[in-house]
Amino acid sequence: MVIANAIGDSFLNKCYQNDKFFIAIQDAYTPIFGWTEPYPLLLLLLILLIILPAIFKFSSQGSFLKIYRLYNIIRLGLLSLLHQITYSYTIQSFLSMIIRQPGPCIVDEEYNFSLNDLQFPFSAAMSAAIFVFSVARFSGINKYRSVLYFTIFLTPVVIFIMSSGLSSLFQVITSILISYLLHFCHLYIPFRWIHLENAIVCILNIIGTVCWLIYQDDPPRNVVYCMLFPFAVLLIDEFMIIRHQVTRGGFSTVERPADLSWTIETQHSESIRLLNSDEEENFDRNLDTDIMTAFIAFLLFFSAILGRQLVVTVNFFQAPT
């Protein structure tokens, strides 16, 4: 039961928690939109990065240059989306420590402010928005249709988050706008600069974590529990990007995420020719490497979950916040 509004009583900031409505729509919302939250979406992307090279390796479509280019484009698109989804943990954690704004609802008379209560920006809204923005961009949907699809897809997400009491209207809308800004910047930053971006984000999170431990009365176990996953997904993202860059000799084919498109290979007149023996051997070697790389990343992902469980006893399958 809601006791008070934690932020304010205005239309944009008040608590809209409604247990009856939340429970009524939860059964429909979870299977349709629940997978767009950061935790299941990261898990889904890692699984796809394992399955994708396996499909190309064992399919019998022939070793055409078009197939080779198509695979690299799809995989790089998945890596681009994986990198952006990490913002829901890495950028979100740093911004939340700076903004220091909790969720809109106070449901306990003995309310104690902690790092785990910082809900702005809201990670679930960020990951859902980034997913929609990325799919629209990668598929080449025009701007007018994109706005329509964004509205149709994100409106139920906003309503569900508000009815859960986890975020106010202002918080969830602003989180979506922050996501679009991050997505737009990501599109035009060359892939090779992602390493510098990850280093800066890592340093900012380290500074934020240390300052929080020094100046806030928050148990260290709780801080470790909250910050372990942002650092873990940052490590996984950097590992995947480095492995792709090393095995492909850089990003000469697609320098920026903005250059990714399903129709990119139509620009190449040689796309229907067969690969020569050296190219075919290199393609097969890359597929093996990609399967192993994604599998290692998958193990790192679950190692982070186990690490959190050692710090604070929680359900193993509970989504990290």
mmCIF file of C-alpha atoms in Angstrom:
data_model
loop_
_atom_site.group_PDB
_atom_site.id
_atom_site.type_symbol
_atom_site.label_atom_id
_atom_site.label_comp_id
_atom_site.label_asym_id
_atom_site.label_seq_id
_atom_site.Cartn_x
_atom_site.Cartn_y
_atom_site.Cartn_z
ATOM 1 C CA MET A 1 0.000 0.000 0.000
ATOM 2 C CA VAL A 2 1.303 3.452 -0.962
ATOM 3 C CA ILE A 3 1.924 5.720 2.025
ATOM 4 C CA ALA A 4 3.186 8.867 0.284
ATOM 5 C CA ASN A 5 4.653 10.325 -2.897
ATOM 6 C CA ALA A 6 8.447 10.176 -2.688
ATOM 7 C CA ILE A 7 9.141 12.894 -5.274
ATOM 8 C CA GLY A 8 6.135 15.218 -5.411
ATOM 9 C CA ASP A 9 2.383 15.502 -5.880
ATOM 10 C CA SER A 10 2.417 16.911 -9.419
ATOM 11 C CA PHE A 11 0.960 15.053 -12.407
ATOM 12 C CA LEU A 12 4.422 14.214 -13.729
ATOM 13 C CA ASN A 13 5.981 13.087 -10.447
ATOM 14 C CA LYS A 14 3.238 11.522 -8.336
ATOM 15 C CA CYS A 15 2.918 7.819 -7.614
ATOM 16 C CA TYR A 16 0.445 5.993 -9.855
ATOM 17 C CA GLN A 17 0.865 2.562 -8.311
ATOM 18 C CA ASN A 18 -2.301 0.521 -8.760
ATOM 19 C CA ASP A 19 -1.983 -3.039 -7.538
ATOM 20 C CA LYS A 20 -5.270 -4.256 -9.051
ATOM 21 C CA PHE A 21 -4.543 -2.810 -12.494
ATOM 22 C CA PHE A 22 -0.905 -3.953 -12.334
ATOM 23 C CA ILE A 23 -1.890 -7.538 -11.531
ATOM 24 C CA ALA A 24 -4.619 -7.487 -14.199
ATOM 25 C CA ILE A 25 -2.259 -6.546 -17.042
ATOM 26 C CA GLN A 26 0.847 -8.356 -15.794
ATOM 27 C CA ASP A 27 -0.142 -11.717 -17.315
ATOM 28 C CA ALA A 28 -0.552 -10.110 -20.732
ATOM 29 C CA TYR A 29 2.389 -7.702 -20.469
ATOM 30 C CA THR A 30 5.099 -10.122 -19.343
ATOM 31 C CA PRO A 31 5.124 -12.498 -22.366
ATOM 32 C CA ILE A 32 4.710 -9.626 -24.857
ATOM 33 C CA PHE A 33 7.016 -6.938 -23.462
ATOM 34 C CA GLY A 34 8.796 -8.470 -20.460
ATOM 35 C CA TRP A 35 11.724 -9.711 -22.561
ATOM 36 C CA THR A 36 12.644 -6.108 -23.455
ATOM 37 C CA GLU A 37 13.908 -5.498 -19.915
ATOM 38 C CA PRO A 38 17.734 -5.364 -19.705
ATOM 39 C CA TYR A 39 18.302 -8.750 -18.050
ATOM 40 C CA PRO A 40 16.277 -11.006 -20.420
ATOM 41 C CA LEU A 41 17.295 -8.935 -23.454
ATOM 42 C CA LEU A 42 21.000 -9.333 -22.675
ATOM 43 C CA LEU A 43 20.461 -13.040 -22.148
ATOM 44 C CA LEU A 44 18.552 -13.312 -25.448
ATOM 45 C CA LEU A 45 21.276 -11.469 -27.377
ATOM 46 C CA LEU A 46 24.015 -13.719 -25.992
ATOM 47 C CA ILE A 47 22.007 -16.797 -26.972
ATOM 48 C CA LEU A 48 21.459 -15.388 -30.481
ATOM 49 C CA LEU A 49 25.197 -14.703 -30.795
ATOM 50 C CA ILE A 50 25.790 -18.409 -30.107
ATOM 51 C CA ILE A 51 23.027 -19.675 -32.395
ATOM 52 C CA LEU A 52 23.723 -17.336 -35.347
ATOM 53 C CA PRO A 53 27.191 -18.650 -36.314
ATOM 54 C CA ALA A 54 26.010 -22.221 -35.692
ATOM 55 C CA ILE A 55 23.186 -21.725 -38.216
ATOM 56 C CA PHE A 56 25.548 -20.348 -40.867
ATOM 57 C CA LYS A 57 28.122 -23.056 -40.158
ATOM 58 C CA PHE A 58 25.776 -26.013 -40.525
ATOM 59 C CA SER A 59 23.391 -24.650 -43.168
ATOM 60 C CA SER A 60 23.793 -25.767 -46.787
ATOM 61 C CA GLN A 61 23.266 -22.423 -48.521
ATOM 62 C CA GLY A 62 26.663 -22.433 -50.192
ATOM 63 C CA SER A 63 29.758 -20.323 -49.594
ATOM 64 C CA PHE A 64 28.671 -17.225 -51.488
ATOM 65 C CA LEU A 65 30.194 -13.826 -50.782
ATOM 66 C CA LYS A 66 26.663 -12.529 -50.148
ATOM 67 C CA ILE A 67 26.179 -15.051 -47.310
ATOM 68 C CA TYR A 68 29.540 -14.094 -45.800
ATOM 69 C CA ARG A 69 28.696 -10.381 -45.841
ATOM 70 C CA LEU A 70 25.167 -10.961 -44.581
ATOM 71 C CA TYR A 71 26.464 -12.905 -41.587
ATOM 72 C CA ASN A 72 28.967 -10.200 -40.642
ATOM 73 C CA ILE A 73 26.302 -7.498 -40.926
ATOM 74 C CA ILE A 74 23.800 -9.381 -38.750
ATOM 75 C CA ARG A 75 26.418 -10.201 -36.117
ATOM 76 C CA LEU A 76 27.712 -6.645 -36.003
ATOM 77 C CA GLY A 77 24.115 -5.442 -35.670
ATOM 78 C CA LEU A 78 23.613 -7.751 -32.674
ATOM 79 C CA LEU A 79 26.868 -6.518 -31.121
ATOM 80 C CA SER A 80 25.727 -2.937 -31.655
ATOM 81 C CA LEU A 81 22.439 -3.677 -29.889
ATOM 82 C CA LEU A 82 24.263 -5.532 -27.100
ATOM 83 C CA HIS A 83 26.484 -2.502 -26.539
ATOM 84 C CA GLN A 84 23.486 -0.180 -26.345
ATOM 85 C CA ILE A 85 21.606 -2.446 -23.930
ATOM 86 C CA THR A 86 24.584 -2.243 -21.565
ATOM 87 C CA TYR A 87 23.721 1.468 -21.230
ATOM 88 C CA SER A 88 20.721 0.316 -19.162
ATOM 89 C CA TYR A 89 23.219 -0.751 -16.504
ATOM 90 C CA THR A 90 26.418 1.249 -17.061
ATOM 91 C CA ILE A 91 25.139 4.723 -17.995
ATOM 92 C CA GLN A 92 22.037 4.263 -15.836
ATOM 93 C CA SER A 93 24.040 3.422 -12.711
ATOM 94 C CA PHE A 94 26.302 6.468 -13.028
ATOM 95 C CA LEU A 95 23.473 8.887 -13.856
ATOM 96 C CA SER A 96 21.335 7.550 -11.012
ATOM 97 C CA MET A 97 24.126 8.229 -8.509
ATOM 98 C CA ILE A 98 24.411 11.806 -9.778
ATOM 99 C CA ILE A 99 20.678 12.564 -9.981
ATOM 100 C CA ARG A 100 19.917 10.699 -6.728
ATOM 101 C CA GLN A 101 16.178 10.397 -7.331
ATOM 102 C CA PRO A 102 14.227 7.398 -5.978
ATOM 103 C CA GLY A 103 11.034 5.908 -7.375
ATOM 104 C CA PRO A 104 7.787 7.870 -6.925
ATOM 105 C CA CYS A 105 6.197 5.686 -4.221
ATOM 106 C CA ILE A 106 6.873 5.268 -0.510
ATOM 107 C CA VAL A 107 5.338 1.995 0.646
ATOM 108 C CA ASP A 108 7.114 1.551 3.979
ATOM 109 C CA GLU A 109 6.909 3.756 7.066
ATOM 110 C CA GLU A 110 10.562 2.931 7.808
ATOM 111 C CA TYR A 111 11.798 4.157 4.434
ATOM 112 C CA ASN A 112 15.610 4.079 4.166
ATOM 113 C CA PHE A 113 17.177 5.598 1.064
ATOM 114 C CA SER A 114 19.812 3.342 -0.560
ATOM 115 C CA LEU A 115 21.549 2.827 -3.898
ATOM 116 C CA ASN A 116 19.022 0.139 -4.789
ATOM 117 C CA ASP A 117 16.207 2.733 -4.596
ATOM 118 C CA LEU A 118 17.622 4.925 -7.371
ATOM 119 C CA GLN A 119 15.167 4.376 -10.226
ATOM 120 C CA PHE A 120 15.988 7.316 -12.488
ATOM 121 C CA PRO A 121 16.816 6.823 -15.293
ATOM 122 C CA PHE A 122 14.667 3.688 -15.316
ATOM 123 C CA SER A 123 16.574 0.770 -16.847
ATOM 124 C CA ALA A 124 13.563 -1.178 -18.210
ATOM 125 C CA ALA A 125 12.313 1.873 -20.122
ATOM 126 C CA MET A 126 15.816 2.481 -21.482
ATOM 127 C CA SER A 127 16.313 -1.051 -22.803
ATOM 128 C CA ALA A 128 12.839 -1.229 -24.371
ATOM 129 C CA ALA A 129 13.331 2.118 -26.109
ATOM 130 C CA ILE A 130 16.832 1.246 -27.321
ATOM 131 C CA PHE A 131 15.549 -2.042 -28.744
ATOM 132 C CA VAL A 132 12.784 -0.301 -30.716
ATOM 133 C CA PHE A 133 15.097 2.463 -31.962
ATOM 134 C CA SER A 134 17.755 -0.050 -33.068
ATOM 135 C CA VAL A 135 15.362 -2.404 -34.865
ATOM 136 C CA ALA A 136 13.719 0.513 -36.685
ATOM 137 C CA ARG A 137 17.091 1.855 -37.786
ATOM 138 C CA PHE A 138 18.549 -1.502 -38.803
ATOM 139 C CA SER A 139 15.458 -2.525 -40.791
ATOM 140 C CA GLY A 140 15.340 0.766 -42.709
ATOM 141 C CA ILE A 141 11.819 1.845 -41.644
ATOM 142 C CA ASN A 142 11.116 5.450 -42.657
ATOM 143 C CA LYS A 143 10.856 8.175 -40.006
ATOM 144 C CA TYR A 144 7.064 8.569 -40.088
ATOM 145 C CA ARG A 145 6.386 4.875 -39.643
ATOM 146 C CA SER A 146 9.056 4.734 -36.952
ATOM 147 C CA VAL A 147 7.212 7.317 -34.853
ATOM 148 C CA LEU A 148 4.005 5.285 -35.167
ATOM 149 C CA TYR A 149 5.747 2.041 -34.188
ATOM 150 C CA PHE A 150 7.510 3.742 -31.266
ATOM 151 C CA THR A 151 4.184 5.013 -29.950
ATOM 152 C CA ILE A 152 2.397 1.666 -30.318
ATOM 153 C CA PHE A 153 5.208 -0.309 -28.719
ATOM 154 C CA LEU A 154 6.301 2.043 -25.930
ATOM 155 C CA THR A 155 2.877 3.206 -24.682
ATOM 156 C CA PRO A 156 2.053 -0.136 -22.965
ATOM 157 C CA VAL A 157 5.568 -0.147 -21.496
ATOM 158 C CA VAL A 158 5.070 3.325 -19.994
ATOM 159 C CA ILE A 159 1.640 2.438 -18.570
ATOM 160 C CA PHE A 160 2.880 -0.820 -17.054
ATOM 161 C CA ILE A 161 5.939 0.779 -15.435
ATOM 162 C CA MET A 162 3.854 3.598 -13.949
ATOM 163 C CA SER A 163 1.193 1.228 -12.576
ATOM 164 C CA SER A 164 3.930 -0.832 -10.916
ATOM 165 C CA GLY A 165 4.956 2.250 -8.940
ATOM 166 C CA LEU A 166 8.588 1.870 -9.977
ATOM 167 C CA SER A 167 8.745 5.061 -11.999
ATOM 168 C CA SER A 168 6.840 8.320 -12.406
ATOM 169 C CA LEU A 169 5.589 9.652 -15.740
ATOM 170 C CA PHE A 170 8.431 12.183 -15.852
ATOM 171 C CA GLN A 171 11.017 9.526 -15.023
ATOM 172 C CA VAL A 172 9.906 7.014 -17.631
ATOM 173 C CA ILE A 173 9.485 9.593 -20.432
ATOM 174 C CA THR A 174 12.852 11.168 -19.634
ATOM 175 C CA SER A 175 14.456 7.719 -19.556
ATOM 176 C CA ILE A 176 13.169 7.105 -23.100
ATOM 177 C CA LEU A 177 14.536 10.474 -24.261
ATOM 178 C CA ILE A 178 17.925 9.698 -22.696
ATOM 179 C CA SER A 179 17.867 6.359 -24.517
ATOM 180 C CA TYR A 180 17.228 8.061 -27.847
ATOM 181 C CA LEU A 181 20.101 10.486 -27.238
ATOM 182 C CA LEU A 182 22.455 7.605 -26.396
ATOM 183 C CA HIS A 183 21.219 5.638 -29.424
ATOM 184 C CA PHE A 184 21.730 8.613 -31.753
ATOM 185 C CA CYS A 185 25.264 9.236 -30.463
ATOM 186 C CA HIS A 186 26.105 5.537 -30.777
ATOM 187 C CA LEU A 187 25.062 5.476 -34.441
ATOM 188 C CA TYR A 188 27.697 7.998 -35.485
ATOM 189 C CA ILE A 189 30.587 6.936 -33.259
ATOM 190 C CA PRO A 190 32.945 4.602 -35.186
ATOM 191 C CA PHE A 191 33.120 1.076 -33.773
ATOM 192 C CA ARG A 192 36.819 1.464 -32.987
ATOM 193 C CA TRP A 193 35.970 4.311 -30.584
ATOM 194 C CA ILE A 194 33.745 2.047 -28.471
ATOM 195 C CA HIS A 195 36.835 0.955 -26.521
ATOM 196 C CA LEU A 196 37.439 4.550 -25.407
ATOM 197 C CA GLU A 197 33.753 4.973 -24.601
ATOM 198 C CA ASN A 198 33.760 1.833 -22.444
ATOM 199 C CA ALA A 199 36.919 2.985 -20.641
ATOM 200 C CA ILE A 200 35.349 6.367 -19.831
ATOM 201 C CA VAL A 201 32.108 4.759 -18.633
ATOM 202 C CA CYS A 202 34.076 2.314 -16.469
ATOM 203 C CA ILE A 203 36.101 5.126 -14.853
ATOM 204 C CA LEU A 204 32.953 7.177 -14.183
ATOM 205 C CA ASN A 205 31.266 4.196 -12.530
ATOM 206 C CA ILE A 206 34.336 3.512 -10.389
ATOM 207 C CA ILE A 207 34.406 7.142 -9.247
ATOM 208 C CA GLY A 208 30.660 7.106 -8.570
ATOM 209 C CA THR A 209 30.883 3.854 -6.601
ATOM 210 C CA VAL A 210 33.814 5.039 -4.465
ATOM 211 C CA CYS A 211 32.135 8.386 -3.736
ATOM 212 C CA TRP A 212 28.898 6.636 -2.805
ATOM 213 C CA LEU A 213 30.730 4.330 -0.391
ATOM 214 C CA ILE A 214 32.520 7.282 1.221
ATOM 215 C CA TYR A 215 29.716 9.823 1.511
ATOM 216 C CA GLN A 216 26.557 7.700 1.831
ATOM 217 C CA ASP A 217 25.402 5.576 4.749
ATOM 218 C CA ASP A 218 24.785 2.520 2.606
ATOM 219 C CA PRO A 219 26.022 -1.006 3.477
ATOM 220 C CA PRO A 220 29.004 -1.971 1.261
ATOM 221 C CA ARG A 221 27.333 -5.326 0.492
ATOM 222 C CA ASN A 222 24.377 -3.476 -1.019
ATOM 223 C CA VAL A 223 26.654 -1.260 -3.127
ATOM 224 C CA VAL A 224 28.600 -4.277 -4.407
ATOM 225 C CA TYR A 225 25.323 -6.043 -5.174
ATOM 226 C CA CYS A 226 24.061 -3.060 -7.201
ATOM 227 C CA MET A 227 27.312 -2.275 -9.039
ATOM 228 C CA LEU A 228 28.670 -5.762 -9.798
ATOM 229 C CA PHE A 229 26.406 -6.280 -12.792
ATOM 230 C CA PRO A 230 27.144 -2.925 -14.530
ATOM 231 C CA PHE A 231 30.875 -3.700 -14.433
ATOM 232 C CA ALA A 232 30.264 -7.289 -15.562
ATOM 233 C CA VAL A 233 28.202 -6.369 -18.639
ATOM 234 C CA LEU A 234 30.774 -3.696 -19.506
ATOM 235 C CA LEU A 235 33.474 -6.388 -19.464
ATOM 236 C CA ILE A 236 31.344 -8.718 -21.599
ATOM 237 C CA ASP A 237 30.645 -5.979 -24.142
ATOM 238 C CA GLU A 238 34.310 -5.010 -24.428
ATOM 239 C CA PHE A 239 35.337 -8.666 -24.779
ATOM 240 C CA MET A 240 32.864 -9.240 -27.620
ATOM 241 C CA ILE A 241 33.858 -6.066 -29.503
ATOM 242 C CA ILE A 242 37.596 -6.788 -29.207
ATOM 243 C CA ARG A 243 37.184 -10.368 -30.426
ATOM 244 C CA HIS A 244 35.163 -9.228 -33.445
ATOM 245 C CA GLN A 245 37.687 -6.520 -34.289
ATOM 246 C CA VAL A 246 40.690 -8.860 -34.010
ATOM 247 C CA THR A 247 39.172 -11.698 -36.055
ATOM 248 C CA ARG A 248 38.007 -9.344 -38.841
ATOM 249 C CA GLY A 249 41.106 -7.182 -38.964
ATOM 250 C CA GLY A 250 39.226 -4.088 -37.835
ATOM 251 C CA PHE A 251 35.970 -2.466 -38.949
ATOM 252 C CA SER A 252 36.887 -1.578 -42.532
ATOM 253 C CA THR A 253 33.646 -2.969 -44.015
ATOM 254 C CA VAL A 254 31.270 -1.143 -41.642
ATOM 255 C CA GLU A 255 32.927 1.684 -39.740
ATOM 256 C CA ARG A 256 29.875 3.056 -37.875
ATOM 257 C CA PRO A 257 26.613 1.569 -36.586
ATOM 258 C CA ALA A 258 24.798 4.074 -38.824
ATOM 259 C CA ASP A 259 26.196 2.212 -41.847
ATOM 260 C CA LEU A 260 24.511 -1.054 -40.853
ATOM 261 C CA SER A 261 21.569 -2.068 -43.033
ATOM 262 C CA TRP A 262 19.881 -5.229 -44.279
ATOM 263 C CA THR A 263 20.389 -3.935 -47.827
ATOM 264 C CA ILE A 264 24.080 -3.164 -47.499
ATOM 265 C CA GLU A 265 25.294 -6.029 -49.684
ATOM 266 C CA THR A 266 23.159 -4.838 -52.633
ATOM 267 C CA GLN A 267 25.844 -2.178 -53.102
ATOM 268 C CA HIS A 268 28.336 -4.919 -54.049
ATOM 269 C CA SER A 269 28.205 -6.277 -57.590
ATOM 270 C CA GLU A 270 30.274 -9.351 -56.607
ATOM 271 C CA SER A 271 27.904 -10.563 -53.910
ATOM 272 C CA ILE A 272 26.771 -13.610 -55.934
ATOM 273 C CA ARG A 273 30.262 -15.030 -56.574
ATOM 274 C CA LEU A 274 31.563 -18.038 -54.647
ATOM 275 C CA LEU A 275 34.214 -17.600 -51.994
ATOM 276 C CA ASN A 276 37.667 -18.815 -52.938
ATOM 277 C CA SER A 277 39.337 -21.468 -50.783
ATOM 278 C CA ASP A 278 41.163 -18.946 -48.557
ATOM 279 C CA GLU A 279 38.014 -16.869 -48.001
ATOM 280 C CA GLU A 280 35.954 -19.965 -47.257
ATOM 281 C CA GLU A 281 38.523 -21.223 -44.750
ATOM 282 C CA ASN A 282 38.633 -17.808 -43.073
ATOM 283 C CA PHE A 283 34.817 -17.676 -42.899
ATOM 284 C CA ASP A 284 34.644 -21.119 -41.309
ATOM 285 C CA ARG A 285 37.348 -20.176 -38.804
ATOM 286 C CA ASN A 286 35.481 -16.989 -37.876
ATOM 287 C CA LEU A 287 32.285 -18.967 -37.288
ATOM 288 C CA ASP A 288 34.094 -21.310 -34.884
ATOM 289 C CA THR A 289 35.675 -18.362 -33.085
ATOM 290 C CA ASP A 290 32.362 -16.519 -32.829
ATOM 291 C CA ILE A 291 30.619 -19.535 -31.282
ATOM 292 C CA MET A 292 33.381 -19.885 -28.675
ATOM 293 C CA THR A 293 33.462 -16.133 -27.990
ATOM 294 C CA ALA A 294 29.713 -15.927 -27.405
ATOM 295 C CA PHE A 295 29.813 -19.032 -25.204
ATOM 296 C CA ILE A 296 32.555 -17.500 -23.028
ATOM 297 C CA ALA A 297 30.526 -14.274 -22.764
ATOM 298 C CA PHE A 298 27.514 -16.352 -21.745
ATOM 299 C CA LEU A 299 29.558 -17.961 -18.945
ATOM 300 C CA LEU A 300 30.778 -14.530 -17.798
ATOM 301 C CA PHE A 301 27.165 -13.368 -17.694
ATOM 302 C CA PHE A 302 26.114 -16.158 -15.343
ATOM 303 C CA SER A 303 29.295 -15.783 -13.293
ATOM 304 C CA ALA A 304 28.168 -12.232 -12.551
ATOM 305 C CA ILE A 305 24.777 -13.515 -11.398
ATOM 306 C CA LEU A 306 26.458 -16.076 -9.142
ATOM 307 C CA GLY A 307 28.743 -13.366 -7.793
ATOM 308 C CA ARG A 308 25.752 -11.258 -6.818
ATOM 309 C CA GLN A 309 24.204 -14.260 -5.098
ATOM 310 C CA LEU A 310 27.318 -14.667 -2.967
ATOM 311 C CA VAL A 311 27.011 -11.053 -1.828
ATOM 312 C CA VAL A 312 23.271 -11.036 -1.135
ATOM 313 C CA THR A 313 21.137 -14.178 -1.063
ATOM 314 C CA VAL A 314 18.559 -13.857 -3.847
ATOM 315 C CA ASN A 315 16.745 -16.101 -6.264
ATOM 316 C CA PHE A 316 19.277 -17.144 -8.941
ATOM 317 C CA PHE A 317 16.799 -16.368 -11.723
ATOM 318 C CA GLN A 318 15.759 -12.978 -10.337
ATOM 319 C CA ALA A 319 16.532 -10.222 -12.817
ATOM 320 C CA PRO A 320 19.337 -7.909 -11.635
ATOM 321 C CA THR A 321 18.174 -4.354 -10.887
#
